[in-house]
Amino acid sequence: MSLEEALGQRRSVREFAVGGLTLAEISRLVWAAQGITASERRTTPSAGATYPLEMYLAVSDTENLSAGVYHYRPGRHRLELVTGGDIRQPLAIAAGDQKWVSRAAMVVVFAALFERTAIRYGKRGERYVHMEAGHAAQNLLLQAAAMGLGATPVGAFSDAEVSRLLHLPAGEAPLYIIPIGRIPRT
Ligand SMILES: Cc1cc2nc3c(=O)[nH]c(=O)nc-3n(C[C@H](O)[C@H](O)[C@H](O)COP(=O)(O)O)c2cc1C
């Protein structure tokens, strides 16, 4: 699919078919958002190459992956288990009880360590981190569209609740949530 086609097809999808994503599909999605390309740079631009974003996935039991929260490590293109168990339901509640969120096969959460960028750019660095989250999120949405999957960006959620559910380390703040799943056949 061309980039133009993916742009044309991207639409917020809040209804999902039952069933998880394959590990190969998850691999392509996370790479599009934060994967390494040339010279240790990423698919997403970053102010001063400070890379403040961290990416977490909440998944149900799926092919070769047990239910849990995973942290994407771009350098090795690997997922690391943060905690076991399916947290999609509590995540949906933390997102203002948007019930459809719990029916997504995978819920991606972009978090940020603002300090990484603030060290270089001071107060303005905060703005850069938000801009960067937009870049990463759009990459993910377009990759989902190109793969025939449905996704919607979610900005409405409790920072404290999402941080607690993901066991985010001190200093990291959740910025954006993107539930992704299969589009039901009509
Ligand atoms: C920053 C941001 C926050 C959003 N938050 C939510 C949300 O919390 N829940 C939701 O259902 N949609 C959310 N959306 C999706 C918008 O409702 C959606 O993009 C808009 O209705 C346009 O539709 P489209 O994405 O299909 O073009 C958000 C979109 C953006 C850009």
PDB file of C-alpha atoms and ligand atoms in Angstrom:
ATOM      1  CA  MET A   1       0.000   0.000   0.000  1.00  0.00           C
ATOM      2  CA  SER A   2       1.332   3.432  -0.879  1.00  0.00           C
ATOM      3  CA  LEU A   3       1.666   6.130   1.754  1.00  0.00           C
ATOM      4  CA  GLU A   4      -1.135   8.028   0.007  1.00  0.00           C
ATOM      5  CA  GLU A   5      -3.420   5.002   0.316  1.00  0.00           C
ATOM      6  CA  ALA A   6      -2.602   4.575   4.018  1.00  0.00           C
ATOM      7  CA  LEU A   7      -3.303   8.283   4.586  1.00  0.00           C
ATOM      8  CA  GLY A   8      -6.583   7.933   2.727  1.00  0.00           C
ATOM      9  CA  GLN A   9      -7.636   4.828   4.643  1.00  0.00           C
ATOM     10  CA  ARG A  10      -6.677   5.889   8.167  1.00  0.00           C
ATOM     11  CA  ARG A  11      -9.821   6.405  10.208  1.00  0.00           C
ATOM     12  CA  SER A  12     -10.427   6.143  13.946  1.00  0.00           C
ATOM     13  CA  VAL A  13     -11.743   2.625  14.592  1.00  0.00           C
ATOM     14  CA  ARG A  14     -13.390   1.770  17.918  1.00  0.00           C
ATOM     15  CA  GLU A  15     -14.933  -1.605  17.098  1.00  0.00           C
ATOM     16  CA  PHE A  16     -12.710  -4.622  16.949  1.00  0.00           C
ATOM     17  CA  ALA A  17     -13.044  -8.259  15.950  1.00  0.00           C
ATOM     18  CA  VAL A  18     -12.161 -10.844  18.581  1.00  0.00           C
ATOM     19  CA  GLY A  19      -8.613 -12.194  18.486  1.00  0.00           C
ATOM     20  CA  GLY A  20      -5.057 -11.125  19.127  1.00  0.00           C
ATOM     21  CA  LEU A  21      -2.386  -9.886  16.757  1.00  0.00           C
ATOM     22  CA  THR A  22       0.494 -12.109  15.704  1.00  0.00           C
ATOM     23  CA  LEU A  23       3.979 -11.402  16.965  1.00  0.00           C
ATOM     24  CA  ALA A  24       4.978 -10.552  13.366  1.00  0.00           C
ATOM     25  CA  GLU A  25       2.225  -7.928  13.220  1.00  0.00           C
ATOM     26  CA  ILE A  26       3.218  -6.485  16.600  1.00  0.00           C
ATOM     27  CA  SER A  27       6.829  -6.369  15.410  1.00  0.00           C
ATOM     28  CA  ARG A  28       5.887  -4.284  12.357  1.00  0.00           C
ATOM     29  CA  LEU A  29       3.715  -1.928  14.406  1.00  0.00           C
ATOM     30  CA  VAL A  30       6.293  -1.141  17.082  1.00  0.00           C
ATOM     31  CA  TRP A  31       9.034  -0.744  14.498  1.00  0.00           C
ATOM     32  CA  ALA A  32       6.982   1.823  12.592  1.00  0.00           C
ATOM     33  CA  ALA A  33       6.523   3.866  15.773  1.00  0.00           C
ATOM     34  CA  GLN A  34      10.015   3.777  17.282  1.00  0.00           C
ATOM     35  CA  GLY A  35      12.159   1.327  15.326  1.00  0.00           C
ATOM     36  CA  ILE A  36      15.801   1.830  14.491  1.00  0.00           C
ATOM     37  CA  THR A  37      16.678   2.839  10.944  1.00  0.00           C
ATOM     38  CA  ALA A  38      20.070   4.106   9.765  1.00  0.00           C
ATOM     39  CA  SER A  39      22.895   5.185  12.120  1.00  0.00           C
ATOM     40  CA  GLU A  40      20.965   4.306  15.297  1.00  0.00           C
ATOM     41  CA  ARG A  41      18.315   6.857  14.383  1.00  0.00           C
ATOM     42  CA  ARG A  42      14.615   6.022  14.463  1.00  0.00           C
ATOM     43  CA  THR A  43      11.561   6.055  12.218  1.00  0.00           C
ATOM     44  CA  THR A  44      10.376   9.086  14.207  1.00  0.00           C
ATOM     45  CA  PRO A  45      12.352  12.345  14.352  1.00  0.00           C
ATOM     46  CA  SER A  46      13.568  13.499  17.765  1.00  0.00           C
ATOM     47  CA  ALA A  47      14.671  16.967  18.911  1.00  0.00           C
ATOM     48  CA  GLY A  48      18.471  16.791  19.163  1.00  0.00           C
ATOM     49  CA  ALA A  49      18.169  12.986  18.865  1.00  0.00           C
ATOM     50  CA  THR A  50      17.424  12.914  22.613  1.00  0.00           C
ATOM     51  CA  TYR A  51      14.748  10.180  22.246  1.00  0.00           C
ATOM     52  CA  PRO A  52      12.563  10.853  25.274  1.00  0.00           C
ATOM     53  CA  LEU A  53       9.805   8.415  24.288  1.00  0.00           C
ATOM     54  CA  GLU A  54       9.257   4.962  25.739  1.00  0.00           C
ATOM     55  CA  MET A  55       6.694   2.585  24.321  1.00  0.00           C
ATOM     56  CA  TYR A  56       4.615   0.061  26.260  1.00  0.00           C
ATOM     57  CA  LEU A  57       2.155  -2.559  25.038  1.00  0.00           C
ATOM     58  CA  ALA A  58      -0.716  -4.119  26.955  1.00  0.00           C
ATOM     59  CA  VAL A  59      -1.685  -7.358  25.255  1.00  0.00           C
ATOM     60  CA  SER A  60      -3.966 -10.304  25.883  1.00  0.00           C
ATOM     61  CA  ASP A  61      -2.733 -13.843  25.297  1.00  0.00           C
ATOM     62  CA  THR A  62      -1.575 -13.958  21.729  1.00  0.00           C
ATOM     63  CA  GLU A  63       0.576 -16.103  19.476  1.00  0.00           C
ATOM     64  CA  ASN A  64       3.960 -16.599  21.248  1.00  0.00           C
ATOM     65  CA  LEU A  65       3.219 -13.845  23.759  1.00  0.00           C
ATOM     66  CA  SER A  66       1.450 -14.265  27.089  1.00  0.00           C
ATOM     67  CA  ALA A  67      -0.875 -11.571  28.427  1.00  0.00           C
ATOM     68  CA  GLY A  68       1.006  -8.720  30.044  1.00  0.00           C
ATOM     69  CA  VAL A  69       2.611  -5.327  29.776  1.00  0.00           C
ATOM     70  CA  TYR A  70       5.696  -5.193  27.566  1.00  0.00           C
ATOM     71  CA  HIS A  71       8.318  -2.484  27.090  1.00  0.00           C
ATOM     72  CA  TYR A  72       9.654  -2.055  23.558  1.00  0.00           C
ATOM     73  CA  ARG A  73      13.449  -1.789  23.342  1.00  0.00           C
ATOM     74  CA  PRO A  74      14.212  -0.247  19.925  1.00  0.00           C
ATOM     75  CA  GLY A  75      17.973  -0.936  20.060  1.00  0.00           C
ATOM     76  CA  ARG A  76      17.509  -4.684  19.964  1.00  0.00           C
ATOM     77  CA  HIS A  77      13.988  -4.588  18.543  1.00  0.00           C
ATOM     78  CA  ARG A  78      12.829  -6.603  21.529  1.00  0.00           C
ATOM     79  CA  LEU A  79       9.919  -6.683  23.937  1.00  0.00           C
ATOM     80  CA  GLU A  80      10.659  -6.964  27.645  1.00  0.00           C
ATOM     81  CA  LEU A  81       7.997  -8.162  30.042  1.00  0.00           C
ATOM     82  CA  VAL A  82       7.152  -5.526  32.659  1.00  0.00           C
ATOM     83  CA  THR A  83       4.335  -7.360  34.385  1.00  0.00           C
ATOM     84  CA  GLY A  84       2.096 -10.321  33.570  1.00  0.00           C
ATOM     85  CA  GLY A  85      -1.686 -10.226  33.265  1.00  0.00           C
ATOM     86  CA  ASP A  86      -4.202  -8.564  30.992  1.00  0.00           C
ATOM     87  CA  ILE A  87      -4.657  -4.899  31.991  1.00  0.00           C
ATOM     88  CA  ARG A  88      -6.782  -3.784  29.012  1.00  0.00           C
ATOM     89  CA  GLN A  89      -9.924  -3.598  31.144  1.00  0.00           C
ATOM     90  CA  PRO A  90      -8.433  -1.378  33.877  1.00  0.00           C
ATOM     91  CA  LEU A  91      -6.756   0.709  31.155  1.00  0.00           C
ATOM     92  CA  ALA A  92     -10.189   1.303  29.599  1.00  0.00           C
ATOM     93  CA  ILE A  93     -11.487   2.441  32.987  1.00  0.00           C
ATOM     94  CA  ALA A  94      -8.426   4.696  33.415  1.00  0.00           C
ATOM     95  CA  ALA A  95      -9.332   6.219  30.033  1.00  0.00           C
ATOM     96  CA  GLY A  96     -12.591   7.636  31.373  1.00  0.00           C
ATOM     97  CA  ASP A  97     -14.326   4.261  31.071  1.00  0.00           C
ATOM     98  CA  GLN A  98     -14.034   4.144  27.274  1.00  0.00           C
ATOM     99  CA  LYS A  99     -15.130   0.493  27.149  1.00  0.00           C
ATOM    100  CA  TRP A 100     -14.065  -0.095  23.546  1.00  0.00           C
ATOM    101  CA  VAL A 101     -10.419   0.295  24.639  1.00  0.00           C
ATOM    102  CA  SER A 102     -10.577  -3.078  26.443  1.00  0.00           C
ATOM    103  CA  ARG A 103     -11.713  -4.805  23.232  1.00  0.00           C
ATOM    104  CA  ALA A 104      -8.571  -3.835  21.277  1.00  0.00           C
ATOM    105  CA  ALA A 105      -6.125  -6.686  20.718  1.00  0.00           C
ATOM    106  CA  MET A 106      -3.271  -4.467  21.900  1.00  0.00           C
ATOM    107  CA  VAL A 107      -3.157  -1.140  23.679  1.00  0.00           C
ATOM    108  CA  VAL A 108      -0.032   0.906  23.001  1.00  0.00           C
ATOM    109  CA  VAL A 109       0.996   3.565  25.512  1.00  0.00           C
ATOM    110  CA  PHE A 110       3.601   6.190  24.662  1.00  0.00           C
ATOM    111  CA  ALA A 111       5.330   7.521  27.756  1.00  0.00           C
ATOM    112  CA  ALA A 112       8.149  10.043  28.039  1.00  0.00           C
ATOM    113  CA  LEU A 113      11.096  10.864  30.211  1.00  0.00           C
ATOM    114  CA  PHE A 114      10.963  14.652  29.773  1.00  0.00           C
ATOM    115  CA  GLU A 115      14.328  15.068  31.454  1.00  0.00           C
ATOM    116  CA  ARG A 116      16.170  13.565  28.477  1.00  0.00           C
ATOM    117  CA  THR A 117      15.081  16.445  26.276  1.00  0.00           C
ATOM    118  CA  ALA A 118      14.870  19.148  28.983  1.00  0.00           C
ATOM    119  CA  ILE A 119      18.571  18.695  29.825  1.00  0.00           C
ATOM    120  CA  ARG A 120      19.349  20.040  26.366  1.00  0.00           C
ATOM    121  CA  TYR A 121      16.485  22.412  25.672  1.00  0.00           C
ATOM    122  CA  GLY A 122      15.202  23.484  29.087  1.00  0.00           C
ATOM    123  CA  LYS A 123      11.541  24.414  29.375  1.00  0.00           C
ATOM    124  CA  ARG A 124      11.028  24.348  25.606  1.00  0.00           C
ATOM    125  CA  GLY A 125      12.074  20.701  25.606  1.00  0.00           C
ATOM    126  CA  GLU A 126       8.681  19.860  27.094  1.00  0.00           C
ATOM    127  CA  ARG A 127       6.998  21.107  23.928  1.00  0.00           C
ATOM    128  CA  TYR A 128       9.385  19.079  21.793  1.00  0.00           C
ATOM    129  CA  VAL A 129       8.457  15.884  23.636  1.00  0.00           C
ATOM    130  CA  HIS A 130       4.767  16.402  22.856  1.00  0.00           C
ATOM    131  CA  MET A 131       5.584  17.089  19.203  1.00  0.00           C
ATOM    132  CA  GLU A 132       7.588  13.892  19.072  1.00  0.00           C
ATOM    133  CA  ALA A 133       4.758  11.834  20.571  1.00  0.00           C
ATOM    134  CA  GLY A 134       2.585  13.111  17.709  1.00  0.00           C
ATOM    135  CA  HIS A 135       5.127  11.915  15.161  1.00  0.00           C
ATOM    136  CA  ALA A 136       5.385   8.459  16.743  1.00  0.00           C
ATOM    137  CA  ALA A 137       1.631   8.107  17.109  1.00  0.00           C
ATOM    138  CA  GLN A 138       1.006   9.051  13.486  1.00  0.00           C
ATOM    139  CA  ASN A 139       3.608   6.541  12.297  1.00  0.00           C
ATOM    140  CA  LEU A 140       1.778   3.872  14.288  1.00  0.00           C
ATOM    141  CA  LEU A 141      -1.662   4.883  13.005  1.00  0.00           C
ATOM    142  CA  LEU A 142      -0.471   4.844   9.395  1.00  0.00           C
ATOM    143  CA  GLN A 143       1.250   1.478   9.790  1.00  0.00           C
ATOM    144  CA  ALA A 144      -1.951   0.047  11.307  1.00  0.00           C
ATOM    145  CA  ALA A 145      -3.925   1.439   8.354  1.00  0.00           C
ATOM    146  CA  ALA A 146      -1.414  -0.009   5.887  1.00  0.00           C
ATOM    147  CA  MET A 147      -1.792  -3.417   7.577  1.00  0.00           C
ATOM    148  CA  GLY A 148      -5.592  -3.276   7.417  1.00  0.00           C
ATOM    149  CA  LEU A 149      -5.877  -2.885  11.191  1.00  0.00           C
ATOM    150  CA  GLY A 150      -8.001  -0.417  13.133  1.00  0.00           C
ATOM    151  CA  ALA A 151      -6.703   2.086  15.710  1.00  0.00           C
ATOM    152  CA  THR A 152      -7.688   5.314  17.461  1.00  0.00           C
ATOM    153  CA  PRO A 153      -5.540   7.793  19.382  1.00  0.00           C
ATOM    154  CA  VAL A 154      -6.738   8.354  22.962  1.00  0.00           C
ATOM    155  CA  GLY A 155      -5.792  11.466  24.898  1.00  0.00           C
ATOM    156  CA  ALA A 156      -8.405  11.202  27.654  1.00  0.00           C
ATOM    157  CA  PHE A 157      -7.006   9.247  30.595  1.00  0.00           C
ATOM    158  CA  SER A 158      -5.803   9.551  34.163  1.00  0.00           C
ATOM    159  CA  ASP A 159      -2.013   9.943  34.137  1.00  0.00           C
ATOM    160  CA  ALA A 160      -1.733   8.551  37.668  1.00  0.00           C
ATOM    161  CA  GLU A 161      -3.844   5.467  36.943  1.00  0.00           C
ATOM    162  CA  VAL A 162      -2.087   4.643  33.676  1.00  0.00           C
ATOM    163  CA  SER A 163       1.333   5.115  35.325  1.00  0.00           C
ATOM    164  CA  ARG A 164       0.326   2.751  38.122  1.00  0.00           C
ATOM    165  CA  LEU A 165      -1.057   0.071  35.773  1.00  0.00           C
ATOM    166  CA  LEU A 166       2.075   0.098  33.596  1.00  0.00           C
ATOM    167  CA  HIS A 167       4.486   0.289  36.547  1.00  0.00           C
ATOM    168  CA  LEU A 168       6.126   3.304  34.908  1.00  0.00           C
ATOM    169  CA  PRO A 169       9.483   4.199  36.468  1.00  0.00           C
ATOM    170  CA  ALA A 170       9.776   7.470  38.401  1.00  0.00           C
ATOM    171  CA  GLY A 171      10.067  10.422  36.031  1.00  0.00           C
ATOM    172  CA  GLU A 172       8.208   8.773  33.147  1.00  0.00           C
ATOM    173  CA  ALA A 173       4.783  10.144  32.255  1.00  0.00           C
ATOM    174  CA  PRO A 174       2.167   8.600  29.953  1.00  0.00           C
ATOM    175  CA  LEU A 175       1.391  10.814  26.927  1.00  0.00           C
ATOM    176  CA  TYR A 176      -0.785   8.990  24.464  1.00  0.00           C
ATOM    177  CA  ILE A 177      -2.725   5.721  24.228  1.00  0.00           C
ATOM    178  CA  ILE A 178      -3.420   3.878  20.979  1.00  0.00           C
ATOM    179  CA  PRO A 179      -5.640   0.776  21.057  1.00  0.00           C
ATOM    180  CA  ILE A 180      -5.214  -1.395  17.941  1.00  0.00           C
ATOM    181  CA  GLY A 181      -7.142  -4.393  16.673  1.00  0.00           C
ATOM    182  CA  ARG A 182      -8.670  -6.156  13.722  1.00  0.00           C
ATOM    183  CA  ILE A 183     -11.496  -4.446  11.925  1.00  0.00           C
ATOM    184  CA  PRO A 184     -14.679  -6.586  12.008  1.00  0.00           C
ATOM    185  CA  ARG A 185     -15.794  -7.948   8.629  1.00  0.00           C
ATOM    186  CA  THR A 186     -19.062  -6.395   7.464  1.00  0.00           C
TER     187      THR A 186
HETATM  188  C1  LIG B   1      -5.022  14.354  20.723  1.00  0.00           C
HETATM  189  C2  LIG B   1      -6.198  13.467  20.399  1.00  0.00           C
HETATM  190  C3  LIG B   1      -6.904  12.886  21.451  1.00  0.00           C
HETATM  191  C4  LIG B   1      -7.954  12.023  21.169  1.00  0.00           C
HETATM  192  N1  LIG B   1      -8.582  11.385  22.200  1.00  0.00           N
HETATM  193  C5  LIG B   1      -9.585  10.520  21.950  1.00  0.00           C
HETATM  194  C6  LIG B   1     -10.214   9.807  23.010  1.00  0.00           C
HETATM  195  O1  LIG B   1      -9.862   9.946  24.185  1.00  0.00           O
HETATM  196  N2  LIG B   1     -11.202   8.944  22.676  1.00  0.00           N
HETATM  197  C7  LIG B   1     -11.613   8.733  21.395  1.00  0.00           C
HETATM  198  O2  LIG B   1     -12.519   7.912  21.182  1.00  0.00           O
HETATM  199  N3  LIG B   1     -11.023   9.395  20.354  1.00  0.00           N
HETATM  200  C8  LIG B   1     -10.039  10.268  20.598  1.00  0.00           C
HETATM  201  N4  LIG B   1      -9.398  10.924  19.567  1.00  0.00           N
HETATM  202  C9  LIG B   1      -9.788  10.604  18.166  1.00  0.00           C
HETATM  203  C10 LIG B   1     -10.675  11.695  17.534  1.00  0.00           C
HETATM  204  O3  LIG B   1     -11.973  11.637  18.090  1.00  0.00           O
HETATM  205  C11 LIG B   1     -10.715  11.460  16.001  1.00  0.00           C
HETATM  206  O4  LIG B   1      -9.415  11.551  15.479  1.00  0.00           O
HETATM  207  C12 LIG B   1     -11.625  12.475  15.308  1.00  0.00           C
HETATM  208  O5  LIG B   1     -12.985  12.232  15.630  1.00  0.00           O
HETATM  209  C13 LIG B   1     -11.458  12.478  13.786  1.00  0.00           C
HETATM  210  O6  LIG B   1     -11.782  11.205  13.251  1.00  0.00           O
HETATM  211  P1  LIG B   1     -10.706  10.327  12.416  1.00  0.00           P
HETATM  212  O7  LIG B   1      -9.559  10.002  13.320  1.00  0.00           O
HETATM  213  O8  LIG B   1     -11.468   9.085  11.994  1.00  0.00           O
HETATM  214  O9  LIG B   1     -10.250  11.147  11.256  1.00  0.00           O
HETATM  215  C14 LIG B   1      -8.353  11.785  19.815  1.00  0.00           C
HETATM  216  C15 LIG B   1      -7.634  12.406  18.777  1.00  0.00           C
HETATM  217  C16 LIG B   1      -6.566  13.225  19.064  1.00  0.00           C
HETATM  218  C17 LIG B   1      -5.789  13.822  17.907  1.00  0.00           C
END
